[in-house]
Coordinates of C-alpha atoms and ligand atoms in Angstrom, one line a residue:
M1 CA 136.5 125.4 160.1
P2 CA 139.0 122.7 161.2
H3 CA 142.5 123.6 160.0
P4 CA 143.7 121.3 157.2
A5 CA 146.4 119.0 158.6
V6 CA 150.0 120.4 158.4
D7 CA 151.1 117.6 156.0
L8 CA 148.2 118.4 153.7
L9 CA 149.1 122.0 153.6
A10 CA 152.8 121.1 153.0
A11 CA 151.7 118.9 150.1
R12 CA 149.6 121.8 148.6
H13 CA 152.6 124.1 148.9
A14 CA 154.9 121.6 147.2
A15 CA 152.4 121.1 144.4
V16 CA 152.1 124.9 143.7
R17 CA 155.9 125.4 144.1
A18 CA 156.4 122.6 141.5
A19 CA 153.9 124.3 139.1
A20 CA 155.6 127.6 139.6
A21 CA 159.1 126.1 139.0
M22 CA 157.8 124.7 135.7
E23 CA 157.0 128.2 134.7
G24 CA 160.5 129.4 135.7
L25 CA 159.2 131.1 138.8
D26 CA 160.7 131.3 142.2
G27 CA 157.4 132.1 143.9
L28 CA 153.9 133.3 143.5
V29 CA 152.0 136.3 144.8
V30 CA 148.5 135.1 145.6
F31 CA 145.6 137.6 145.7
H32 CA 142.6 135.3 145.3
L33 CA 141.2 134.7 148.8
P34 CA 140.0 131.1 148.1
N35 CA 143.6 130.3 146.9
I36 CA 145.0 131.9 150.1
R37 CA 142.6 129.8 152.1
Y38 CA 143.7 126.7 150.2
L39 CA 147.4 127.4 151.0
T40 CA 147.1 128.6 154.6
G41 CA 143.7 127.9 156.1
F42 CA 143.2 131.7 156.5
A43 CA 139.5 132.3 156.0
G44 CA 139.3 136.1 156.6
S45 CA 138.2 138.7 154.2
A46 CA 141.5 140.4 153.3
A47 CA 145.0 139.1 152.8
I48 CA 147.8 138.7 150.3
A49 CA 150.1 135.7 150.3
I50 CA 153.6 135.2 148.8
L51 CA 154.6 131.6 148.4
T52 CA 158.4 131.4 148.0
R53 CA 160.7 128.4 147.8
D54 CA 161.1 128.2 151.6
E55 CA 158.2 130.1 153.2
I56 CA 154.7 131.5 152.8
I57 CA 154.3 135.1 153.8
L58 CA 150.8 136.0 154.8
I59 CA 150.1 139.8 154.7
T60 CA 147.0 140.7 156.6
D61 CA 145.7 143.6 158.7
G62 CA 145.1 144.3 162.4
R63 CA 141.6 142.7 162.3
Y64 CA 143.1 139.3 161.7
V65 CA 146.5 139.3 163.3
T66 CA 145.4 137.5 166.5
E67 CA 143.4 134.9 164.6
V68 CA 146.4 134.2 162.3
E69 CA 148.8 133.9 165.3
E70 CA 146.5 131.6 167.2
T71 CA 144.8 129.4 164.7
V72 CA 146.4 129.8 161.2
R73 CA 150.2 129.9 161.8
P74 CA 150.4 126.9 164.1
G75 CA 148.9 124.7 161.4
C76 CA 150.6 126.1 158.3
P77 CA 154.2 125.1 157.6
G78 CA 156.6 127.9 156.9
L79 CA 154.1 130.7 157.5
R80 CA 155.4 134.1 158.3
L81 CA 152.9 136.7 159.3
V82 CA 153.5 140.3 158.1
K83 CA 151.1 142.9 159.4
V84 CA 149.9 145.5 156.9
D85 CA 151.8 148.8 157.3
P86 CA 150.5 151.2 156.1
A87 CA 148.5 149.7 153.3
Y88 CA 148.3 146.3 151.6
D89 CA 150.0 147.1 148.4
A90 CA 152.8 149.1 150.0
T91 CA 153.4 146.1 152.4
L92 CA 153.5 143.7 149.4
A93 CA 155.9 146.0 147.6
A94 CA 158.2 146.1 150.7
C95 CA 158.1 142.3 150.9
L96 CA 159.0 142.0 147.2
E97 CA 161.8 144.5 147.6
A98 CA 163.2 142.5 150.4
A99 CA 162.9 139.2 148.5
G100 CA 165.8 140.1 146.2
A101 CA 166.2 139.5 142.5
I102 CA 163.8 136.6 142.1
R103 CA 161.1 136.0 139.5
V104 CA 157.8 136.0 141.2
G105 CA 154.5 135.1 139.5
F106 CA 151.4 137.1 140.3
E107 CA 147.8 136.0 139.8
S108 CA 147.1 138.2 136.8
A109 CA 143.4 137.2 136.8
H110 CA 143.0 138.7 140.3
L111 CA 145.0 142.0 140.2
S112 CA 143.6 145.1 138.6
V113 CA 145.6 147.0 136.0
K114 CA 145.8 150.0 138.4
R115 CA 147.2 148.0 141.3
H116 CA 149.6 146.2 139.0
D117 CA 151.0 149.4 137.6
A118 CA 151.5 150.9 141.0
L119 CA 153.2 147.7 142.2
A120 CA 155.5 147.6 139.2
A121 CA 156.4 151.3 139.6
A122 CA 157.3 150.7 143.3
L123 CA 159.5 147.8 142.3
R124 CA 161.2 149.8 139.5
N125 CA 161.9 152.6 141.9
A126 CA 163.4 150.2 144.3
S127 CA 165.7 148.8 141.6
A128 CA 166.6 152.3 140.3
G129 CA 167.6 153.1 143.9
G130 CA 170.2 150.4 143.8
G131 CA 168.1 147.6 145.3
S132 CA 167.4 144.2 143.6
A133 CA 163.6 143.8 144.0
A134 CA 161.7 140.8 142.7
A135 CA 160.5 140.8 139.1
L136 CA 156.8 140.3 138.6
V137 CA 155.6 137.9 136.0
P138 CA 151.9 137.2 135.1
A139 CA 150.9 133.7 136.1
E140 CA 147.6 131.9 135.7
R141 CA 145.8 128.9 137.3
L142 CA 148.8 127.7 139.3
V143 CA 146.7 127.2 142.4
E144 CA 143.4 126.6 140.7
A145 CA 144.9 123.7 138.8
C146 CA 146.0 122.1 142.1
R147 CA 142.6 122.8 143.6
M148 CA 140.8 120.7 141.0
R149 CA 142.0 117.4 142.7
K150 CA 140.7 117.4 146.2
D151 CA 142.8 116.0 149.1
A152 CA 141.6 114.0 152.1
A153 CA 140.6 117.0 154.2
E154 CA 138.7 118.6 151.3
L155 CA 136.8 115.3 150.5
A156 CA 135.9 114.9 154.2
A157 CA 134.3 118.4 154.2
L158 CA 132.6 117.8 150.8
R159 CA 131.1 114.5 152.0
R160 CA 129.9 116.0 155.2
G161 CA 128.3 118.9 153.3
G162 CA 126.7 116.5 150.8
A163 CA 125.0 114.5 153.5
L164 CA 123.8 117.6 155.2
I165 CA 122.4 119.1 152.1
D166 CA 120.7 115.9 151.1
A167 CA 118.8 115.9 154.4
I168 CA 117.8 119.5 153.9
A169 CA 116.7 118.7 150.3
A170 CA 114.4 116.0 151.6
A171 CA 112.9 118.3 154.2
V172 CA 112.5 121.2 151.7
L173 CA 110.6 119.0 149.2
G174 CA 108.2 118.3 152.0
D175 CA 107.8 122.0 152.7
V176 CA 106.8 123.3 149.3
R177 CA 103.0 124.0 148.9
A178 CA 100.7 125.8 146.4
G179 CA 99.9 129.3 147.8
Q180 CA 103.5 130.0 149.0
S181 CA 105.4 132.7 147.3
E182 CA 108.9 132.1 145.8
W183 CA 110.3 134.4 148.5
E184 CA 108.7 132.3 151.3
V185 CA 110.0 129.1 149.9
A186 CA 113.5 130.6 149.5
A187 CA 113.4 131.9 153.0
G188 CA 112.5 128.5 154.3
I189 CA 115.4 126.9 152.4
D190 CA 117.9 129.5 153.7
D191 CA 116.6 129.0 157.2
R192 CA 117.1 125.2 157.0
I193 CA 120.6 125.8 155.6
R194 CA 121.6 127.9 158.5
R195 CA 120.0 125.7 161.2
G196 CA 121.2 122.6 159.4
G197 CA 124.8 123.1 160.3
F198 CA 126.1 125.2 157.3
E199 CA 128.1 128.4 157.8
R200 CA 126.1 130.1 155.1
A201 CA 124.5 129.5 151.7
S202 CA 126.8 128.7 148.9
F203 CA 125.0 131.2 146.6
E204 CA 121.7 133.0 146.5
T205 CA 119.0 130.4 146.6
I206 CA 117.0 130.0 143.4
V207 CA 113.2 129.3 143.6
A208 CA 111.7 129.6 140.1
S209 CA 108.0 128.7 139.6
G210 CA 105.8 128.3 136.6
P211 CA 107.0 130.6 133.7
N212 CA 109.9 131.7 135.9
A213 CA 111.3 128.2 135.8
A214 CA 112.1 128.7 132.1
L215 CA 114.8 131.2 133.3
P216 CA 117.8 129.1 134.5
H217 CA 118.9 131.6 137.1
A218 CA 115.7 133.3 138.1
R219 CA 115.7 135.2 141.3
P220 CA 112.9 134.4 143.7
G221 CA 110.1 136.9 143.7
R222 CA 106.6 137.5 144.9
R223 CA 105.0 135.0 142.5
V224 CA 102.8 132.5 144.3
L225 CA 103.1 128.8 143.5
Q226 CA 100.1 127.5 141.6
P227 CA 98.7 124.1 140.5
G228 CA 100.4 123.0 137.3
D229 CA 103.7 124.8 138.1
L230 CA 107.1 123.2 137.8
V231 CA 109.3 124.7 140.5
V232 CA 113.1 124.7 140.3
L233 CA 114.7 124.8 143.7
D234 CA 118.5 125.3 143.5
F235 CA 120.4 125.8 146.8
G236 CA 123.5 124.8 148.7
G237 CA 125.4 125.5 151.9
V238 CA 129.1 125.9 152.8
C239 CA 130.4 123.3 155.2
E240 CA 133.9 123.8 156.6
G241 CA 134.6 126.2 153.8
Y242 CA 133.4 123.8 151.0
C243 CA 130.3 124.4 148.9
T244 CA 127.5 122.1 148.1
D245 CA 125.1 122.7 145.2
I246 CA 121.9 120.8 144.6
T247 CA 118.8 121.3 142.4
R248 CA 115.5 119.6 142.5
T249 CA 112.4 120.3 140.5
V250 CA 108.9 119.7 141.9
S251 CA 105.5 119.8 140.3
V252 CA 102.7 121.6 142.1
G253 CA 99.8 119.2 141.5
E254 CA 99.8 116.6 138.8
P255 CA 102.1 117.6 135.9
S256 CA 100.9 117.9 132.4
A257 CA 102.2 115.2 130.0
E258 CA 104.5 117.8 128.5
A259 CA 105.9 118.8 131.9
R260 CA 106.4 115.1 132.8
G261 CA 108.1 114.5 129.5
L262 CA 110.4 117.5 130.1
Y263 CA 111.3 116.0 133.5
E264 CA 112.0 112.6 132.2
A265 CA 114.2 114.0 129.4
V266 CA 116.3 115.9 132.0
A267 CA 116.5 112.9 134.3
A268 CA 117.7 110.8 131.4
A269 CA 120.4 113.4 130.6
H270 CA 121.5 113.4 134.2
R271 CA 121.8 109.6 134.2
A272 CA 123.8 109.7 130.9
A273 CA 126.2 112.4 132.2
A274 CA 126.8 110.3 135.3
A275 CA 127.4 107.2 133.2
A276 CA 130.1 109.1 131.3
V277 CA 132.2 109.8 134.4
R278 CA 135.3 107.7 134.7
P279 CA 138.9 108.6 135.2
G280 CA 140.8 109.3 132.0
A281 CA 137.6 110.3 130.1
P282 CA 137.7 113.7 128.4
I283 CA 135.8 116.1 130.5
T284 CA 133.8 117.1 127.5
D285 CA 132.3 113.5 127.4
V286 CA 130.1 114.4 130.4
D287 CA 128.5 117.4 128.6
E288 CA 128.3 115.5 125.3
A289 CA 126.4 112.6 127.0
A290 CA 123.8 114.9 128.6
R291 CA 123.4 117.1 125.5
A292 CA 123.0 114.1 123.2
V293 CA 120.0 112.9 125.3
L294 CA 118.3 116.3 125.2
E295 CA 119.1 116.9 121.5
A296 CA 117.6 113.5 120.6
R297 CA 114.4 114.7 122.3
G298 CA 114.3 118.0 120.4
L299 CA 115.5 119.9 123.5
G300 CA 119.0 120.8 122.4
T301 CA 118.3 124.5 122.3
A302 CA 116.4 124.3 125.6
F303 CA 119.6 123.2 127.4
S304 CA 121.2 126.6 127.5
H305 CA 124.1 126.1 129.9
A306 CA 127.0 123.8 130.6
T307 CA 126.3 120.4 132.2
G308 CA 128.3 121.3 135.3
H309 CA 131.1 123.0 137.1
G310 CA 133.9 122.2 139.6
L311 CA 132.9 122.6 143.2
G312 CA 135.1 123.3 146.3
L313 CA 136.1 126.4 148.1
E314 CA 134.1 128.2 145.4
V315 CA 130.7 127.3 144.1
H316 CA 132.0 127.6 140.6
E317 CA 135.6 126.6 140.1
E318 CA 137.6 124.4 137.7
P319 CA 136.9 122.3 135.7
R320 CA 134.2 123.7 133.5
V321 CA 132.1 120.7 132.6
G322 CA 130.8 122.0 129.3
P323 CA 131.2 121.6 125.6
R324 CA 134.5 122.0 123.9
R325 CA 135.4 125.7 123.7
P326 CA 138.7 126.0 121.7
D327 CA 137.6 129.6 121.0
I328 CA 138.1 130.6 124.6
P329 CA 141.8 130.3 125.4
G330 CA 142.5 129.4 129.0
V331 CA 139.0 128.1 129.7
P332 CA 139.4 124.4 130.3
P333 CA 138.2 122.1 128.8
A334 CA 139.6 123.8 125.7
G335 CA 140.0 120.4 124.0
R336 CA 139.7 116.7 124.4
D337 CA 143.0 116.7 126.3
D338 CA 141.5 117.8 129.6
R339 CA 140.5 114.6 131.3
L340 CA 138.7 113.5 134.4
E341 CA 141.0 112.4 137.2
P342 CA 140.3 110.8 140.6
G343 CA 139.7 113.6 143.2
I344 CA 138.0 116.0 140.8
V345 CA 134.6 117.2 142.2
F346 CA 131.9 118.7 140.0
T347 CA 128.2 119.1 139.5
I348 CA 126.0 117.3 137.0
E349 CA 123.1 119.7 136.3
P350 CA 121.4 119.3 133.0
G351 CA 118.3 121.4 132.5
A352 CA 115.7 122.2 129.9
Y353 CA 113.9 125.5 129.8
V354 CA 110.9 126.1 127.6
P355 CA 109.3 129.6 127.6
G356 CA 105.6 129.2 128.4
L357 CA 105.9 125.7 129.8
G358 CA 108.6 126.2 132.5
G359 CA 111.8 124.4 133.2
V360 CA 113.5 121.5 134.9
R361 CA 116.9 121.1 136.3
I362 CA 118.3 118.2 138.3
E363 CA 121.7 118.8 140.0
D364 CA 124.0 116.6 142.1
D365 CA 127.6 116.8 143.2
V366 CA 130.0 114.0 142.3
L367 CA 133.6 112.9 143.0
V368 CA 135.6 111.1 140.3
T369 CA 137.0 107.9 141.8
P370 CA 139.5 105.4 140.4
D371 CA 136.5 103.3 139.3
G372 CA 133.9 105.9 138.2
L373 CA 132.1 108.2 140.5
E374 CA 130.9 108.7 144.0
W375 CA 127.7 110.7 144.6
L376 CA 128.3 113.4 147.1
T377 CA 124.6 114.3 147.0
G378 CA 121.8 111.9 146.2
A379 CA 118.4 113.1 147.6
R380 CA 115.6 111.3 145.7
R381 CA 115.5 112.4 142.0
E382 CA 112.0 111.1 141.0
L383 CA 109.6 113.9 140.2
R384 CA 108.0 115.0 143.4
V385 CA 104.4 116.1 143.2
V386 CA 103.6 118.5 146.0
Ligands
LIG401 N1 123.4 126.1 141.4 C1 123.8 127.4 141.1 C2 124.8 127.5 140.0 O1 125.4 126.5 139.6 O2 125.1 128.6 139.5
MN402 MN1 125.5 124.4 140.1

């Protein structure tokens, strides 16, 4: 993956430092690997980062030291590499002891109780021994909130990924045939994703045919595609670290009037959701627009998931593009105050699932712009009969 430009990483550090300062924190311990990647460019499988007022400490082990020295540190302002010795949490405790009496947030959503208790005990012991170790304070969403608005490097990767997955979607729709098993279709999609320039699939490819299409997240199996099936194909690839996510539904042979009606209803919900996207609009508007279309056609209960989700370094990230959930604290959008802003990237993926008949989902990735939206994916959406 190309390293984000130094000035972009500096801007990310500044934004997270400002968010931490608003919480009365002098720094943040970052455990969540996508957050570490966002702040440093490090894409390995194990690390802890500590963002302080004047540096970012990257703790990693011997497998990654050379990579960090050669490719991460040169592009990351203020990065200090600390090699694990003898174990991750002991090294973290030593860094926090050395930091002095500062208040440091830690990502409480990403640290187990067991690890937290051991870390807190180590810091207490250090203080009892006459030291002035950092105080740990639970913190939430400091990096995730910044990650919602994509910067120039992220948008470039997302646009490249969108163009690549569109081309793959077009090819995949030409591949699907009656007589193939769901496994075969999924293997063909995965092969195209790898050969098409992606690092890997964004998630396990979904191919759901006939009655299985009524299960929104069915796993592909041995079922063979048959005339009269609706087939939901949901897949994506990771391009330069950034996820794409697209769904198309095809009909094997001519669809029944009921199946075509289901498709048209979901397509109308998709259009309505897209029409609701504009900066300043409550995020819940997008879900409400899609849901209203399906409810008006008697398909409200058949739409059993949110309209979309944020997309970026993770395939599911903030914001949640669903109904208002004031009952779940900390899950945005909790109310009508969470609004779309330019730079937010998310999926629009209404669906309708009817046991016995099957299901339809149509999914695309969009960017909120100052005027409305930019489609990051846009492979043809008309019902394809294969
Ligand atoms: N497209 C897969 C998902 O959103 O979970
Ligand atoms: Mn999705």
